[in-house]
Short mmCIF file of C-alpha atoms in Angstrom, two decimals:
data_model
loop_
_atom_site.label_atom_id
_atom_site.label_comp_id
_atom_site.label_asym_id
_atom_site.label_seq_id
_atom_site.Cartn_x
_atom_site.Cartn_y
_atom_site.Cartn_z
CA MET I 1075 101.06 128.52 105.54
CA LYS I 1076 98.67 129.63 108.27
CA ASP I 1077 101.14 130.91 110.86
CA LYS I 1078 104.88 131.32 110.53
CA THR I 1079 105.54 131.73 114.26
CA ILE I 1080 103.87 129.02 116.33
CA ALA I 1081 105.28 128.16 119.75
CA PHE I 1082 106.62 124.61 119.66
CA GLU I 1083 104.85 123.46 122.86
CA GLU I 1084 101.52 124.73 121.56
CA LEU I 1085 101.99 123.05 118.17
CA ALA I 1086 103.04 119.71 119.70
CA GLU I 1087 100.02 119.75 122.01
CA LYS I 1088 97.69 120.35 119.06
CA VAL I 1089 99.21 117.40 117.19
CA LEU I 1090 98.86 115.08 120.20
CA SER I 1091 95.23 116.17 120.69
CA GLN I 1092 94.57 115.45 117.02
CA LEU I 1093 96.04 111.95 117.37
CA LYS I 1094 93.91 111.30 120.47
CA LYS I 1095 90.80 112.15 118.45
CA GLN I 1096 91.93 109.61 115.88
CA LYS I 1097 92.01 107.02 118.70
CA TYR I 1098 95.75 106.35 118.61
CA LEU I 1099 96.93 103.92 121.31
CA ASP I 1100 98.44 105.28 124.53
CA ARG I 1101 101.78 103.67 123.76
CA THR I 1102 101.87 105.44 120.37
CA LEU I 1103 101.03 108.78 121.98
CA LYS I 1104 103.81 108.24 124.52
CA GLN I 1105 106.25 107.58 121.68
CA TYR I 1106 105.23 110.85 120.02
CA GLN I 1107 105.60 112.67 123.34
CA ARG I 1108 109.14 111.30 123.80
CA ILE I 1109 110.10 112.47 120.31
CA TYR I 1110 108.62 115.92 120.93
CA ASN I 1111 110.47 116.16 124.25
CA ARG I 1112 113.68 115.38 122.35
CA LEU I 1113 112.82 117.98 119.70
CA GLY I 1114 111.95 120.55 122.40
CA ALA I 1115 115.34 120.05 124.04
CA PHE I 1116 117.04 120.46 120.64
CA LEU I 1117 115.20 123.75 119.99
CA ALA I 1118 116.00 125.03 123.50
CA GLU I 1119 119.67 124.27 122.98
CA LYS I 1120 119.55 126.31 119.76
CA GLY I 1121 117.70 129.14 121.51
CA ILE I 1122 114.61 128.67 119.31
CA ASN I 1123 111.15 129.17 120.85
CA SER I 1124 108.92 128.78 117.78
CA TYR I 1125 108.74 125.83 115.39
CA SER I 1126 109.38 125.86 111.65
CA PRO I 1127 109.78 123.05 109.08
CA ASP I 1128 113.43 124.11 108.67
CA ALA I 1129 114.01 123.52 112.38
CA GLY I 1130 112.34 120.12 112.03
CA ARG I 1131 114.66 119.13 109.19
CA GLU I 1132 117.69 120.29 111.17
CA PHE I 1133 116.56 118.18 114.12
CA LEU I 1134 116.14 115.07 111.94
CA ALA I 1135 119.62 115.54 110.46
CA SER I 1136 121.13 115.80 113.95
CA ILE I 1137 119.57 112.59 115.32
CA LYS I 1138 119.94 110.43 112.20
CA PRO I 1139 123.39 108.94 113.06
CA ARG I 1140 122.27 108.05 116.60
CA PHE I 1141 119.18 105.97 115.84
CA SER I 1142 118.15 102.91 113.86
CA VAL I 1143 116.29 103.09 110.54
CA SER I 1144 112.95 102.36 112.20
CA SER I 1145 113.52 105.01 114.91
CA ASN I 1146 114.50 107.57 112.29
CA TYR I 1147 111.30 106.77 110.41
CA ALA I 1148 109.25 107.32 113.61
CA HIS I 1149 110.99 110.67 114.19
CA ALA I 1150 110.35 111.71 110.57
CA CYS I 1151 106.67 110.78 110.92
CA ALA I 1152 106.33 112.85 114.12
CA VAL I 1153 108.00 115.85 112.47
CA ARG I 1154 105.80 115.47 109.38
CA ARG I 1155 102.71 115.79 111.58
CA LEU I 1156 104.11 119.00 113.07
CA ASP I 1157 104.75 120.30 109.54
CA ASP I 1158 101.22 119.42 108.44
CA ARG I 1159 99.74 121.24 111.42
CA PHE I 1160 102.08 124.19 110.91
CA CYS I 1161 101.07 124.52 107.23
CA GLY I 1162 97.36 124.02 107.90
CA ARG I 1163 97.11 120.69 106.08
CA PRO I 1164 94.35 118.30 107.23
CA TYR I 1165 95.13 115.08 109.08
CA ARG I 1166 96.40 112.27 106.85
CA CYS I 1167 97.28 108.78 107.97
CA HIS I 1168 100.15 108.47 105.47
CA PRO I 1169 101.84 111.00 103.20
CA SER I 1170 100.52 110.89 99.64
CA ALA I 1171 102.58 111.29 96.52
CA ALA I 1172 102.41 114.74 94.98
CA GLU I 1173 100.10 114.85 91.97
CA LEU I 1174 101.51 116.15 88.69
CA GLN I 1175 100.50 119.68 87.82
CA ILE I 1176 98.94 119.45 84.37
CA PRO I 1177 99.84 122.37 82.08
CA GLU I 1178 96.83 124.63 81.79
CA CYS I 1179 97.01 124.60 77.99
CA HIS I 1180 96.49 120.81 77.98
CA ALA I 1181 94.13 120.39 80.99
CA LYS I 1182 90.86 120.44 79.01
CA THR I 1183 92.19 117.95 76.44
CA LEU I 1184 93.15 115.57 79.24
CA ASP I 1185 89.70 115.90 80.85
CA ASP I 1186 88.01 115.24 77.49
CA TYR I 1187 90.23 112.19 76.94
CA LEU I 1188 89.43 110.71 80.36
CA ALA I 1189 85.70 111.28 79.74
CA TRP I 1190 86.13 109.50 76.39
CA CYS I 1191 87.78 106.56 78.19
CA GLU I 1192 84.97 106.43 80.75
CA LYS I 1193 82.37 106.40 77.97
CA ALA I 1194 84.29 103.50 76.37
CA GLY I 1195 83.74 101.49 79.56
CA ASN I 1196 87.09 101.90 81.31
CA ARG I 1197 87.01 101.26 85.07
CA PRO I 1198 88.04 104.05 87.50
CA ARG I 1199 91.32 102.28 88.31
CA THR I 1200 92.17 102.03 84.59
CA ILE I 1201 91.30 105.68 84.06
CA ASN I 1202 93.54 106.73 86.97
CA GLY I 1203 96.43 104.80 85.43
CA LYS I 1204 95.88 106.44 82.05
CA LYS I 1205 95.64 109.85 83.70
CA ARG I 1206 99.04 109.32 85.35
CA ASP I 1207 100.73 108.22 82.10
CA ILE I 1208 99.19 110.91 79.90
CA SER I 1209 99.96 113.58 82.51
CA LEU I 1210 103.64 112.63 82.26
CA PHE I 1211 103.41 112.79 78.47
CA LEU I 1212 101.74 116.22 78.49
CA CYS I 1213 104.19 117.65 81.04
CA PHE I 1214 107.06 116.57 78.80
CA LEU I 1215 105.43 118.27 75.80
CA ASP I 1216 104.93 121.47 77.78
CA LYS I 1217 108.59 121.53 78.89
CA ASN I 1218 109.56 121.19 75.23
CA ASP I 1219 107.45 124.23 74.26
CA CYS I 1220 104.64 122.22 72.69
CA LYS I 1221 101.63 124.28 73.80
CA ASP I 1222 99.40 123.25 70.91
CA LEU I 1223 98.89 119.52 70.29
CA CYS I 1224 98.27 120.11 66.59
CA CYS I 1225 102.04 120.73 66.37
CA LEU I 1226 102.92 117.21 67.49
CA ASP I 1227 105.41 115.44 65.25
CA VAL I 1228 107.29 112.13 65.07
CA ALA I 1229 110.48 113.47 66.68
CA LEU I 1230 108.71 114.95 69.71
CA ILE I 1231 106.63 111.85 70.34
CA SER I 1232 109.71 109.63 70.06
CA LYS I 1233 111.54 111.76 72.64
CA ALA I 1234 108.52 111.73 74.94
CA LEU I 1235 108.43 107.91 74.95
CA LEU I 1236 111.91 107.88 76.51
CA ILE I 1237 110.49 109.21 79.80
CA PHE I 1238 108.63 105.93 80.36
CA THR I 1239 110.96 103.59 82.24
CA ASN I 1240 108.05 101.14 82.29
CA LYS I 1241 106.93 100.46 78.72
CA ASP I 1242 103.41 99.72 79.94
CA GLY I 1243 102.95 103.47 79.45
CA TYR I 1244 103.21 103.07 75.67
CA LEU I 1245 99.69 101.73 75.27
CA PRO I 1246 97.94 104.70 76.98
CA VAL I 1247 100.00 107.11 74.84
CA ARG I 1248 99.04 105.23 71.68
CA ASN I 1249 95.40 105.35 72.79
CA PHE I 1250 95.65 109.09 73.53
CA LEU I 1251 97.12 109.84 70.09
CA ARG I 1252 94.28 107.90 68.49
CA PHE I 1253 91.82 110.04 70.48
CA LEU I 1254 93.53 113.24 69.27
CA ALA I 1255 93.14 112.11 65.66
CA GLU I 1256 89.49 111.09 66.15
CA LYS I 1257 88.67 114.51 67.62
CA GLU I 1258 90.68 116.20 64.80
CA ILE I 1259 93.03 117.83 67.31
CA THR I 1260 95.96 116.50 65.27
CA PRO I 1261 95.86 116.54 61.47
CA ALA I 1262 96.80 112.85 61.26
CA ASP I 1263 96.70 109.70 63.38
CA LEU I 1264 100.15 109.52 64.97
CA SER I 1265 99.42 106.46 67.13
CA GLY I 1266 101.38 104.21 64.78
CA ILE I 1267 104.59 105.93 65.88
CA VAL I 1268 104.35 104.32 69.32
CA PRO I 1269 105.98 100.86 69.27
CA ALA I 1270 103.75 97.93 70.12
CA PHE I 1271 104.82 96.52 73.47
CA ARG I 1272 103.50 93.37 75.03
CA ARG I 1273 104.47 92.07 78.40
CA LYS I 1274 106.33 88.82 78.37
CA LYS I 1275 104.01 86.11 79.65
CA VAL I 1276 105.57 84.17 82.47
CA LEU I 1277 104.41 81.07 84.28
CA PRO I 1278 102.43 81.86 87.43
CA THR I 1279 104.24 81.37 90.73
CA VAL I 1280 102.89 78.28 92.43
CA TYR I 1281 103.33 77.07 96.00
CA SER I 1282 102.73 73.42 96.74
CA THR I 1283 99.99 72.24 99.09
CA GLU I 1284 102.70 71.32 101.59
CA GLU I 1285 104.11 74.86 101.45
CA ILE I 1286 100.63 76.37 101.86
CA ALA I 1287 100.10 74.17 104.94
CA ARG I 1288 103.44 75.33 106.38
CA ILE I 1289 102.47 78.97 105.84
CA GLU I 1290 99.16 78.49 107.67
CA GLN I 1291 100.78 76.55 110.49
CA ALA I 1292 103.45 79.23 110.97
CA VAL I 1293 100.88 81.90 111.85
CA ASP I 1294 100.85 82.72 115.57
CA THR I 1295 97.13 82.50 116.35
CA SER I 1296 97.70 83.38 120.01
CA THR I 1297 97.76 87.04 118.92
CA GLU I 1298 94.96 89.14 117.47
CA THR I 1299 97.10 90.03 114.47
CA GLY I 1300 97.87 86.37 113.83
CA ARG I 1301 94.21 85.35 113.89
CA ARG I 1302 93.42 88.13 111.41
CA ASP I 1303 96.31 87.15 109.13
CA LEU I 1304 95.36 83.46 109.12
CA ALA I 1305 91.79 84.27 108.07
CA MET I 1306 93.04 86.47 105.21
CA ILE I 1307 95.57 83.89 104.02
CA MET I 1308 92.97 81.12 104.02
CA LEU I 1309 90.53 83.23 102.01
CA ALA I 1310 93.22 83.55 99.32
CA ALA I 1311 94.75 80.07 99.51
CA ARG I 1312 91.54 78.06 99.89
CA MET I 1313 88.95 80.21 98.13
CA GLY I 1314 91.08 82.19 95.66
CA LEU I 1315 89.90 85.66 96.66
CA ARG I 1316 91.86 88.64 95.36
CA SER I 1317 93.58 90.90 97.90
CA GLY I 1318 91.29 93.82 96.95
CA ASP I 1319 88.20 91.72 97.66
CA ILE I 1320 89.63 90.54 100.98
CA ALA I 1321 90.45 94.12 102.01
CA ARG I 1322 86.88 95.22 101.20
CA LEU I 1323 85.11 92.16 102.58
CA ARG I 1324 82.09 93.13 104.71
CA LEU I 1325 80.33 91.24 107.48
CA ASP I 1326 77.02 91.25 105.60
CA GLU I 1327 78.70 89.42 102.68
CA ILE I 1328 79.37 86.36 104.86
CA ASP I 1329 76.38 84.13 105.58
CA PHE I 1330 77.65 81.96 108.43
CA PRO I 1331 74.43 79.88 108.87
CA SER I 1332 74.43 78.76 105.23
CA GLY I 1333 78.21 78.81 104.86
CA TYR I 1334 78.25 81.01 101.75
CA LEU I 1335 80.14 84.16 100.81
CA ARG I 1336 78.55 86.59 98.33
CA ILE I 1337 80.51 89.56 96.97
CA ILE I 1338 80.69 91.90 93.99
CA GLN I 1339 84.26 91.56 92.73
CA GLU I 1340 86.21 94.79 92.82
CA LYS I 1341 88.12 94.07 89.59
CA THR I 1342 85.29 92.89 87.34
CA LEU I 1343 82.14 94.11 89.16
CA VAL I 1344 80.77 90.60 88.59
CA PRO I 1345 78.87 88.92 91.48
CA LEU I 1346 80.61 85.90 93.01
CA THR I 1347 79.07 83.31 95.32
CA LEU I 1348 81.30 80.72 96.99
CA GLN I 1349 80.78 78.04 99.60
CA ILE I 1350 83.13 78.63 102.54
CA PRO I 1351 85.18 75.60 103.67
CA GLU I 1352 84.79 74.65 107.34
CA GLU I 1353 88.42 75.54 108.13
CA VAL I 1354 87.93 79.05 106.71
CA ILE I 1355 84.68 79.53 108.66
CA LYS I 1356 86.51 78.57 111.85
CA ALA I 1357 89.35 81.02 111.11
CA LEU I 1358 86.88 83.84 110.35
CA ARG I 1359 84.88 83.21 113.53
CA ASP I 1360 88.06 83.00 115.58
CA HIS I 1361 89.16 86.37 114.17
CA LEU I 1362 85.79 88.10 114.62
CA ASP I 1363 84.82 86.72 118.02
CA ARG I 1364 88.14 87.48 119.71
CA ARG I 1365 88.76 91.03 118.52
CA SER I 1366 89.62 93.46 121.32
CA ARG I 1367 87.91 96.39 119.60
CA SER I 1368 84.45 96.86 118.10
CA TYR I 1369 84.14 98.37 114.63
CA LYS I 1370 81.06 100.08 113.23
CA ASP I 1371 82.11 100.33 109.58
CA GLY I 1372 80.99 96.78 108.73
CA TYR I 1373 84.34 95.57 107.39
CA VAL I 1374 85.84 92.22 108.41
CA PHE I 1375 89.53 93.16 108.49
CA HIS I 1376 91.15 96.26 109.98
CA SER I 1377 94.57 97.73 110.61
CA ARG I 1378 95.95 97.03 114.08
CA TYR I 1379 97.22 100.60 114.40
CA ALA I 1380 95.50 103.97 114.61
CA PRO I 1381 93.30 105.18 113.10
CA TYR I 1382 92.16 101.50 112.87
CA GLY I 1383 90.56 101.81 109.46
CA ARG I 1384 89.77 99.09 106.96
CA ILE I 1385 92.84 97.06 106.08
CA THR I 1386 94.74 97.89 102.89
CA THR I 1387 96.24 95.55 100.31
CA SER I 1388 99.73 96.74 101.27
CA ILE I 1389 99.17 95.61 104.87
CA ILE I 1390 97.96 92.25 103.56
CA ARG I 1391 101.15 91.86 101.49
CA HIS I 1392 103.29 92.77 104.50
CA SER I 1393 101.45 90.24 106.68
CA LEU I 1394 101.96 87.45 104.12
CA ASP I 1395 105.68 88.34 103.87
CA ASN I 1396 106.00 87.83 107.63
CA CYS I 1397 104.18 84.49 107.43
CA LEU I 1398 106.42 83.27 104.60
CA LYS I 1399 109.52 84.14 106.64
CA ALA I 1400 108.12 82.44 109.74
CA ALA I 1401 107.38 79.30 107.69
CA GLY I 1402 110.89 79.25 106.25
CA ILE I 1403 109.57 79.19 102.66
CA ASP I 1404 112.20 79.94 100.00
CA ILE I 1405 110.83 82.81 97.87
CA SER I 1406 113.97 83.37 95.81
CA GLY I 1407 112.90 84.24 92.27
CA ARG I 1408 109.24 83.64 93.13
CA LYS I 1409 106.38 86.08 93.45
CA HIS I 1410 105.19 86.20 97.05
CA GLY I 1411 102.11 88.38 97.08
CA LEU I 1412 98.61 87.18 97.89
CA HIS I 1413 97.96 86.58 94.18
CA ALA I 1414 100.53 83.77 94.28
CA LEU I 1415 98.24 81.90 96.70
CA ARG I 1416 95.33 82.43 94.30
CA SER I 1417 97.48 81.10 91.44
CA SER I 1418 98.48 78.12 93.56
CA LEU I 1419 94.83 77.24 94.19
CA ALA I 1420 94.00 77.51 90.48
CA SER I 1421 96.98 75.38 89.45
CA SER I 1422 96.20 72.79 92.10
CA MET I 1423 92.57 72.46 90.96
CA VAL I 1424 93.54 72.22 87.27
CA ASN I 1425 96.19 69.62 88.01
CA ASP I 1426 93.76 67.61 90.14
CA GLY I 1427 91.45 67.28 87.14
CA ALA I 1428 88.94 70.07 87.81
CA SER I 1429 87.44 71.43 84.59
CA TYR I 1430 88.53 74.84 83.34
CA GLU I 1431 84.95 76.08 83.69
CA THR I 1432 84.79 75.04 87.37
CA VAL I 1433 88.07 76.78 88.17
CA ARG I 1434 87.04 79.86 86.18
CA ARG I 1435 83.80 80.18 88.13
CA ILE I 1436 85.50 79.75 91.52
CA LEU I 1437 88.15 82.38 90.72
CA GLY I 1438 85.59 84.73 89.21
CA HIS I 1439 87.33 85.09 85.83
CA THR I 1440 85.25 86.40 82.94
CA ASP I 1441 87.67 85.19 80.22
CA PRO I 1442 87.30 81.42 79.70
CA ASP I 1443 90.85 81.09 78.32
CA VAL I 1444 92.60 82.61 81.37
CA ILE I 1445 92.61 79.38 83.36
CA LYS I 1446 94.64 77.54 80.68
CA HIS I 1447 97.58 79.68 81.77
CA TYR I 1448 97.71 77.86 85.12
CA ALA I 1449 97.91 74.43 83.49
CA LYS I 1450 101.33 75.33 82.04
CA SER I 1451 102.91 75.25 85.49
CA ASP I 1452 102.23 71.52 85.99
CA LEU I 1453 105.41 70.30 84.29
CA ALA I 1454 105.03 66.73 85.60
CA ASN I 1455 101.68 66.23 83.87
CA LEU I 1456 102.84 68.08 80.76
CA LYS I 1457 105.66 65.55 80.36
CA LEU I 1458 103.03 62.79 80.21
CA CYS I 1459 101.58 64.52 77.15
CA ALA I 1460 104.88 64.50 75.25
CA ILE I 1461 104.86 62.52 71.99
CA ASP I 1462 107.86 60.40 71.03
CA PRO I 1463 109.50 61.72 67.84
CA PRO I 1464 109.35 59.45 64.78
CA PRO I 1465 112.54 57.49 63.94
CA PRO I 1466 114.87 59.32 61.52
CA SER I 1467 114.66 58.36 57.86
CA GLY I 1468 116.03 59.31 54.46
CA PHE I 1469 118.75 61.93 54.14
CA PHE I 1470 118.47 62.90 57.84
CA ALA I 1471 119.08 59.28 58.94
CA GLU I 1472 122.17 59.06 56.71
CA ILE I 1473 123.59 62.25 58.27
CA LEU I 1474 122.99 60.90 61.79
CA SER I 1475 124.66 57.60 60.91
CA GLY I 1476 127.72 59.40 59.51
CA ARG I 1477 127.32 58.07 55.98
CA LYS I 1478 126.84 61.59 54.63
CA GLU I 1479 127.95 65.06 55.61
CA ALA I 1480 125.65 68.04 55.82
CA GLY I 1481 126.72 70.86 53.55
CA HIS I 1482 127.00 74.39 54.95
CA VAL I 1483 124.07 76.64 54.14
#
């Protein structure tokens, strides 16, 4: 903490100046100023001249019953910025989850394991997921006085598995135990203790072409946000782009004269070249040509709120949710993220007779068998493939006719 006694007015002014540098809109700055005026009056009433995080928490507790959920969130955000400034933390757009503190006795082993995973060809996102799961595992071991991994046993590992509410964490633990055995950190390979867990495969959520049309038509293209959202939705629904690729799409990856899009896919790092349908080109041009702000970072899509950075996948999901509600689409029991639009395109192409290889290339899949998953959702065509059962004969026919009774097994 840099300073434990900072005058509230001085601190609030520093926060507002910081937000101005981040190019926050005037209306947002006015909202912050109103909240700080309210907080200043609260402190004055309490006879407090300097700010502290405790005073901020007391203020939030006092106003909570008087305001809506969204207003309380805005107040909490304004107070968080005061706390960050008070504690000397750098500016952050959103609060980040606290990272687990890895026990010092296990830190090097974890680093060696992650390096081993990287050498095996794991992508950064996969490595981050494994780091999170193994960190939980190691923290549990440390709390149970296991400072030396050579002392691991069946009972301790079994208890540790109970901390994973999501059983997807089992596989990284199994992999980690195999690494410990390979590096002779444990005297034996204990990976077999971890139960094999496979996710249940479910049919992909599919929206009909009529529903996709309703979603697109429900977007309010009279607003800048609407024009942006329509372009993003069409890239997913008509070209099958993943949300991560849409969020990272750059202007130099779109060749408007030739009508082609060329990207390196975020998930697979495999190049993908697609012809852009005319309707998508129109939506992209409409979005780009009518933007009220100019951006120098080269990205196509941006947040509509300060600090106006490149759009995130969470914003894309939120935008699609709003479009689904506006279109009156029933999403009960159905996935409703951007990937559902990608699945709908794949299923539609398969059901219209497109070859698996064509669909695979358009979606950028590297596994040739993945596309067969989408064919399962076309129940109408699957019924056409059903074979009539042969007529009953022999002992089975006599049982069905009632001439004989089946004995109990």
